[in-house]
Short mmCIF file of C-alpha atoms in Angstrom, two decimals:
data_model
loop_
_atom_site.label_atom_id
_atom_site.label_comp_id
_atom_site.label_asym_id
_atom_site.label_seq_id
_atom_site.Cartn_x
_atom_site.Cartn_y
_atom_site.Cartn_z
CA MET A 1 -75.35 200.36 132.16
CA GLU A 2 -76.06 196.92 133.58
CA LYS A 3 -77.56 196.19 136.56
CA ILE A 4 -76.05 193.49 138.52
CA THR A 5 -78.18 190.62 139.60
CA SER A 6 -75.39 189.12 141.75
CA THR A 7 -71.97 189.42 143.80
CA GLU A 8 -70.60 186.20 141.38
CA GLN A 9 -71.49 188.66 138.83
CA PHE A 10 -70.04 191.88 139.98
CA GLU A 11 -66.59 190.03 140.93
CA THR A 12 -66.35 188.63 137.20
CA LEU A 13 -66.98 191.85 135.33
CA ILE A 14 -64.74 194.32 137.59
CA GLN A 15 -61.39 191.21 136.54
CA GLY A 16 -61.75 192.57 133.02
CA GLU A 17 -58.52 194.44 130.91
CA LYS A 18 -61.07 197.50 130.35
CA PRO A 19 -62.05 199.40 133.22
CA VAL A 20 -65.20 198.89 135.43
CA MET A 21 -67.24 201.99 136.53
CA ALA A 22 -69.35 200.49 139.24
CA VAL A 23 -72.39 203.51 140.21
CA PHE A 24 -73.81 202.47 143.55
CA LYS A 25 -77.60 203.50 144.01
CA ALA A 26 -80.84 202.99 145.30
CA ASN A 27 -84.49 203.34 144.49
CA TRP A 28 -85.02 205.25 147.02
CA CYS A 29 -82.46 208.02 146.23
CA LYS A 30 -82.97 211.25 145.22
CA ASP A 31 -79.55 212.15 143.94
CA CYS A 32 -79.57 209.08 141.87
CA HIS A 33 -83.01 209.85 140.75
CA PHE A 34 -81.30 213.57 139.56
CA ILE A 35 -79.16 211.47 137.64
CA ASP A 36 -80.89 209.17 135.84
CA PRO A 37 -81.37 211.69 132.56
CA PHE A 38 -77.96 212.66 131.78
CA MET A 39 -76.67 209.47 132.43
CA PRO A 40 -77.27 207.63 129.27
CA ASP A 41 -75.20 210.26 127.30
CA VAL A 42 -72.11 209.72 129.50
CA GLU A 43 -72.26 206.09 129.64
CA GLU A 44 -71.96 206.47 125.85
CA LYS A 45 -69.41 209.34 125.97
CA TYR A 46 -67.03 206.71 127.32
CA ALA A 47 -68.20 203.34 126.09
CA ASP A 48 -65.21 202.28 124.43
CA LYS A 49 -63.23 203.10 127.34
CA LEU A 50 -65.64 202.12 130.46
CA THR A 51 -68.24 199.58 130.97
CA LEU A 52 -70.54 201.33 133.16
CA ILE A 53 -71.90 198.57 135.92
CA GLU A 54 -74.91 199.50 138.42
CA ILE A 55 -75.19 198.31 142.03
CA ASP A 56 -78.75 198.55 144.40
CA ARG A 57 -77.01 199.06 147.04
CA ASP A 58 -79.78 197.25 149.33
CA GLU A 59 -79.98 194.26 147.39
CA PHE A 60 -76.03 193.33 147.48
CA PRO A 61 -75.54 195.17 151.69
CA ASP A 62 -73.08 192.66 151.96
CA LEU A 63 -71.10 194.26 148.50
CA CYS A 64 -71.32 197.75 149.92
CA ASP A 65 -70.27 196.78 153.16
CA HIS A 66 -67.76 195.47 151.52
CA TYR A 67 -66.50 198.31 149.68
CA GLN A 68 -67.71 200.45 152.27
CA ILE A 69 -70.38 202.67 150.44
CA LEU A 70 -71.59 205.07 152.70
CA GLY A 71 -73.52 207.77 150.58
CA ILE A 72 -74.87 206.88 147.17
CA PRO A 73 -74.52 207.67 144.42
CA SER A 74 -70.83 206.51 144.98
CA PHE A 75 -68.94 206.06 141.96
CA ILE A 76 -65.62 203.51 142.26
CA ALA A 77 -63.67 202.58 139.65
CA PHE A 78 -62.24 198.88 138.68
CA SER A 79 -59.60 197.34 136.52
CA GLN A 80 -57.86 193.85 136.80
CA GLY A 81 -60.41 193.58 139.97
CA LYS A 82 -58.08 196.06 141.75
CA GLU A 83 -60.39 199.90 143.14
CA LEU A 84 -58.52 202.83 141.15
CA VAL A 85 -60.52 205.63 142.25
CA ARG A 86 -63.89 206.46 143.63
CA PHE A 87 -65.85 209.33 143.84
CA VAL A 88 -68.13 209.64 147.01
CA SER A 89 -69.36 213.06 148.14
CA LYS A 90 -72.49 213.99 150.21
CA LEU A 91 -73.30 216.99 147.76
CA ARG A 92 -75.13 216.20 144.80
CA LYS A 93 -73.04 215.23 142.21
CA THR A 94 -73.15 216.72 138.14
CA ARG A 95 -73.05 215.48 135.21
CA GLU A 96 -69.43 217.88 134.77
CA GLU A 97 -68.59 216.29 137.97
CA ILE A 98 -69.01 212.55 136.92
CA GLU A 99 -67.35 212.91 133.87
CA GLN A 100 -64.28 214.94 135.23
CA PHE A 101 -64.00 211.83 137.59
CA PHE A 102 -64.27 209.69 134.74
CA ASP A 103 -61.81 211.08 132.67
CA ARG A 104 -59.06 210.94 136.35
CA ALA A 105 -60.19 207.18 136.71
CA LEU A 106 -58.49 206.47 132.90
CA GLN A 107 -56.01 208.50 133.72
CA VAL A 108 -54.76 206.43 136.84
CA ALA A 109 -56.24 203.45 134.92
CA GLU A 110 -53.38 204.32 131.91
CA THR A 111 -51.09 205.03 134.58
CA LEU A 112 -51.38 201.01 135.81
CA GLN A 113 -51.52 199.93 133.02
CA GLN A 114 -47.75 201.66 131.81
CA GLY A 115 -46.24 200.58 134.51
#
């Protein structure tokens, strides 16, 4: 997962044709660390369909305010600079829930490309 180092990098990456999954996290977040062990496998599973990027909420507070990131980890899917869908909940996220969300995001992206 590519770690974002600037707002400009984030803006450039979300503009692409290939859908981008932005994962908003923080070092102090226990639920963020809970997903760390299985996220590399999830990323590998979706590598040909999605680009995953990681945004540290504490390093980019203005970006998080702009996208109204209130809970973490939060997932937002983008395509061509537009937000497609987001997955935010106060409950700990399981691998199955994350993969279901990724599948849903891909369906939305495909539908928009056909339209």
